[in-house]
PDB file of C-alpha atoms in Angstrom:
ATOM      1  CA  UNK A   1       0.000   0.000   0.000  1.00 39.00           C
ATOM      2  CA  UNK A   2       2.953   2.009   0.794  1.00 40.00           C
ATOM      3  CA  UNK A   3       4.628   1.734  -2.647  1.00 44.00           C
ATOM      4  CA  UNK A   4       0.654   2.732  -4.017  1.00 45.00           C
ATOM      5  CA  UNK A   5       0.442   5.558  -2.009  1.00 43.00           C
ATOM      6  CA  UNK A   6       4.027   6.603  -3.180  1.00 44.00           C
ATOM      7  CA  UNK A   7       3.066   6.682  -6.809  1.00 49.00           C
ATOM      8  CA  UNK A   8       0.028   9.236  -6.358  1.00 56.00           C
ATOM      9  CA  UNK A   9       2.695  11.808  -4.697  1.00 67.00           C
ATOM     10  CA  UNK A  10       3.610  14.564  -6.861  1.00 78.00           C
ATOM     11  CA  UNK A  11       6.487  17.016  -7.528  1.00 87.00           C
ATOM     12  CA  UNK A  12       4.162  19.753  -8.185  1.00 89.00           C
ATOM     13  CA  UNK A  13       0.654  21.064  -6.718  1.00 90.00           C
ATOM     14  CA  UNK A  14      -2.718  22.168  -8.060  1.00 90.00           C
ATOM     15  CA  UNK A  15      -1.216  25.838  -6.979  1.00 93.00           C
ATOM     16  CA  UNK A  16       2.016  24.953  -9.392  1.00 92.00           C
ATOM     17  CA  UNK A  17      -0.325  24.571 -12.353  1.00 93.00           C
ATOM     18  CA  UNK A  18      -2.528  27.538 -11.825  1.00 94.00           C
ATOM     19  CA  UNK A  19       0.716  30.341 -10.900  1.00 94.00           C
ATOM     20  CA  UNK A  20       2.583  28.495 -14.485  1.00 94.00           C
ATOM     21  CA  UNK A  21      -1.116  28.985 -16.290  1.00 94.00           C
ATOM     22  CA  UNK A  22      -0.836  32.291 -15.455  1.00 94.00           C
ATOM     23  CA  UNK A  23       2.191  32.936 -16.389  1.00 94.00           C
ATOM     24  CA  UNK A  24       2.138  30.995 -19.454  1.00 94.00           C
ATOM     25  CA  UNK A  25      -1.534  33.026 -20.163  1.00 92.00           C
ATOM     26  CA  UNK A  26       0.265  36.723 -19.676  1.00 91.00           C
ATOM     27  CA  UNK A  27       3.095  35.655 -21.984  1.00 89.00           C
ATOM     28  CA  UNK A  28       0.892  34.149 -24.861  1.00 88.00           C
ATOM     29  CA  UNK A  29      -0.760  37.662 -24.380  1.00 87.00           C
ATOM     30  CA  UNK A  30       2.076  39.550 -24.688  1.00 86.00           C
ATOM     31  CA  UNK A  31       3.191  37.489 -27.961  1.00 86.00           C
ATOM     32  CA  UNK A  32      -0.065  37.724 -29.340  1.00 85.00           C
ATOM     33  CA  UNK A  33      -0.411  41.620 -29.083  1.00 86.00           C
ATOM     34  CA  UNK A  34       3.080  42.234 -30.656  1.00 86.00           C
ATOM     35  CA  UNK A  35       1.669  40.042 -33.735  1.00 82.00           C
ATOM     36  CA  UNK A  36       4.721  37.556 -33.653  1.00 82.00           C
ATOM     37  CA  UNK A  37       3.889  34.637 -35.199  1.00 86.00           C
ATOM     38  CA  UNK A  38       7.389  33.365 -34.056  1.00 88.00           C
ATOM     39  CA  UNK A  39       6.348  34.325 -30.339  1.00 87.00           C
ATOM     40  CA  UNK A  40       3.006  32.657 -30.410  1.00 86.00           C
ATOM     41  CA  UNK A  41       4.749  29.489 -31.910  1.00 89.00           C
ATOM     42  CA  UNK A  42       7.424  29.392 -28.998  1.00 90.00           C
ATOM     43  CA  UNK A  43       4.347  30.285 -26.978  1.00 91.00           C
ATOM     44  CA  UNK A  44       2.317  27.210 -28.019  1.00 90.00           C
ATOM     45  CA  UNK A  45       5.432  24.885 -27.825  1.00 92.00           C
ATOM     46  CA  UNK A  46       6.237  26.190 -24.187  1.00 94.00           C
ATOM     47  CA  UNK A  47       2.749  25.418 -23.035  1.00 94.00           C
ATOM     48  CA  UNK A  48       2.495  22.336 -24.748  1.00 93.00           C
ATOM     49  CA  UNK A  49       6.052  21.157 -22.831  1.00 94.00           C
ATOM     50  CA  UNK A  50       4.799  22.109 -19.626  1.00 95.00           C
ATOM     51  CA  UNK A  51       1.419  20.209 -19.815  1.00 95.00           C
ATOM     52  CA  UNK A  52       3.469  17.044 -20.885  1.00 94.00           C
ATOM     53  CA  UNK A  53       5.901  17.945 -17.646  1.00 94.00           C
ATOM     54  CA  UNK A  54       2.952  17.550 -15.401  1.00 94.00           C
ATOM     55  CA  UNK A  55       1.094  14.858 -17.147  1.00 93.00           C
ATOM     56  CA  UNK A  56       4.275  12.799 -16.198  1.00 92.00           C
ATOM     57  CA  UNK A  57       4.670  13.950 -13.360  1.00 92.00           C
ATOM     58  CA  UNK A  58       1.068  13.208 -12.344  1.00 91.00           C
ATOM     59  CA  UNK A  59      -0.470  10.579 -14.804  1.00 88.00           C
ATOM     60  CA  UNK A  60      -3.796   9.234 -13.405  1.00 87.00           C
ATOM     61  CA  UNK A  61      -3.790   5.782 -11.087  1.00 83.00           C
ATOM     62  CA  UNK A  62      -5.519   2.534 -11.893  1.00 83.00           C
ATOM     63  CA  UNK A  63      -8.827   2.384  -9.266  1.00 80.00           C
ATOM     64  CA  UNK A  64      -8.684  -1.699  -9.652  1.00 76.00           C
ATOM     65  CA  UNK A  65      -5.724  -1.974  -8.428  1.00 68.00           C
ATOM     66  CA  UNK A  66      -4.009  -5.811  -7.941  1.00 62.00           C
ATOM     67  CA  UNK A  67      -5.824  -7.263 -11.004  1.00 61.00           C
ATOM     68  CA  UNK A  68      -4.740  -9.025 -13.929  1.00 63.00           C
ATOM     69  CA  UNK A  69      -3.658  -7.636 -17.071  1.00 63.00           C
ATOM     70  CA  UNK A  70      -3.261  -4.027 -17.907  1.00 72.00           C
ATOM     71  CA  UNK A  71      -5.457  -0.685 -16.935  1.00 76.00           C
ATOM     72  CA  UNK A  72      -7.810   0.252 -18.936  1.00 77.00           C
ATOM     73  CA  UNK A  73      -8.968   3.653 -19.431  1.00 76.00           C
ATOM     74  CA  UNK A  74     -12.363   3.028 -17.661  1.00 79.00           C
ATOM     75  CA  UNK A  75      -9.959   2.106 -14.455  1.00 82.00           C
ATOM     76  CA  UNK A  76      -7.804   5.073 -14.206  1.00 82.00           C
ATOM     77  CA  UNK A  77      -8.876   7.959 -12.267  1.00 84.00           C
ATOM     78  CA  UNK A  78      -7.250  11.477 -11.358  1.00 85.00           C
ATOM     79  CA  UNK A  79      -4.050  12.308 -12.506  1.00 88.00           C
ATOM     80  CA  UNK A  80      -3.071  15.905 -14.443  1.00 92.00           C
ATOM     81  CA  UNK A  81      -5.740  17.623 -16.122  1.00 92.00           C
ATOM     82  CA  UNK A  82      -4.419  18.616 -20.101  1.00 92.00           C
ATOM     83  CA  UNK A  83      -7.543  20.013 -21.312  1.00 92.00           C
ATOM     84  CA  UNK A  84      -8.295  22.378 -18.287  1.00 93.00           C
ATOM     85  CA  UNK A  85      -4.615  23.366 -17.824  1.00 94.00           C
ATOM     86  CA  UNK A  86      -4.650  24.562 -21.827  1.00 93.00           C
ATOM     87  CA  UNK A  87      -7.477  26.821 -21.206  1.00 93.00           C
ATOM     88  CA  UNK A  88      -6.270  28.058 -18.647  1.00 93.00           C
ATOM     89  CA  UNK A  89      -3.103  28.741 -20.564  1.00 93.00           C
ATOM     90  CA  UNK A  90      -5.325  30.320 -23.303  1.00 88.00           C
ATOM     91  CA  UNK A  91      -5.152  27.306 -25.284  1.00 84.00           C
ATOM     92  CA  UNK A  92      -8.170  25.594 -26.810  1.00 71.00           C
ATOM     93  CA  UNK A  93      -7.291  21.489 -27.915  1.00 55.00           C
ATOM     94  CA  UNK A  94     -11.041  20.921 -30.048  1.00 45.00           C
ATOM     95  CA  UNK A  95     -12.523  23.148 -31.703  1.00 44.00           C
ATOM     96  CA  UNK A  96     -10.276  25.498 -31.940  1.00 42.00           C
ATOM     97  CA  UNK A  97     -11.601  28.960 -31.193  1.00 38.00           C
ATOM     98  CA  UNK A  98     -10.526  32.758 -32.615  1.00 42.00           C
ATOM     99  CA  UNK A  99      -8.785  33.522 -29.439  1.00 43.00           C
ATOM    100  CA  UNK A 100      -6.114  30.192 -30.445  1.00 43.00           C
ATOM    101  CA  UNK A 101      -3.024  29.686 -32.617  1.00 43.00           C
ATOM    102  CA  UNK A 102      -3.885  28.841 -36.019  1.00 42.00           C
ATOM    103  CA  UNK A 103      -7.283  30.105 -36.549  1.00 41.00           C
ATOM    104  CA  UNK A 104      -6.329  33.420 -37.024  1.00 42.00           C
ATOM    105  CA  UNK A 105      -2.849  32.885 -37.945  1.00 42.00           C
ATOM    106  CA  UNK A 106      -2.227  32.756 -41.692  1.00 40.00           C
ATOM    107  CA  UNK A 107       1.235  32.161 -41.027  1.00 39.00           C
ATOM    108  CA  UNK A 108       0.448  28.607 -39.741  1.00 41.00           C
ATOM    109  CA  UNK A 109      -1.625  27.080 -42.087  1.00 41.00           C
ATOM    110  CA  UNK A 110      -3.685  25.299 -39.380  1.00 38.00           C
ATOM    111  CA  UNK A 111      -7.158  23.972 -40.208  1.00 37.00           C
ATOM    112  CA  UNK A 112      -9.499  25.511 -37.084  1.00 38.00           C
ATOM    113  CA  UNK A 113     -10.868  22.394 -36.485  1.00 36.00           C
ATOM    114  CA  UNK A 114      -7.875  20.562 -35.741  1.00 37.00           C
ATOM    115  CA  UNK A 115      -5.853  20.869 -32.751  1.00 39.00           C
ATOM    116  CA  UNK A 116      -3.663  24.132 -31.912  1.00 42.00           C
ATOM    117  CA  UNK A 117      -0.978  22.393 -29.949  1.00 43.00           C
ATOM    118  CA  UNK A 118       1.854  21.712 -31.920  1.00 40.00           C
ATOM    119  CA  UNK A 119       0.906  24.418 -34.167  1.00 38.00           C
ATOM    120  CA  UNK A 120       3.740  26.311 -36.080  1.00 35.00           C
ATOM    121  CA  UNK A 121       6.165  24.331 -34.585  1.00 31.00           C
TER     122      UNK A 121
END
């Protein structure tokens, strides 16, 4: 149980994702208003590298538990939230919405239904 209990533990806390959202949001900003396409594509890739950071860092635990075989999705609970931490960053994942890299960016090329991650990079 000890070991279990170990694995749920980690490096960062809810208040680490929500101070790097915000930091991540005011930069994005910045790059944004000073119509870089470069920025917001450094922007984009910075965010997305972060949000991979703490989905390691905190991937979700298997419920089950002790059974055989692998975890399924339907078994795993918890673990870093992707979707919530991109809009918080200012980041939308599907659809992708004016206020996102690529829609309005005729620079990137980027379909605005597709995904904005990865975008321009």
């Amino acid at each position: 149980m000890a070991e279990r209990l170990e694995a749920i533990v980690s490096r960062y806390s809810k208040e680490h994702y929500e101070d790097v959202a915000k930091v991540l949001k005011e930069n994005r900003a910045w790059a944004r208003q000073m119509d870089s396409t470069h920025g917001r594509a450094v922007m984009a890739s910075t965010i997305g590298q972060f949000a991979e950071l703490f989905a390691a860092d905190n991937p979700p635990v298997c419920q089950v538990g002790g059974h055989d075989g692998p975890c399924t999705p339907a078994c795993l609970i918890g673990g870093f939230n992707r979707e919530q931490f991109l809009t918080a960053c200012g980041l939308a994942t599907e659809p992708a919405i004016p206020d996102s890299i690529g829609e309005d960016d005729p620079a990137c090329g980027h379909s605005p239904h597709e995904p904005v991650i990865g975008c321009c990079e």
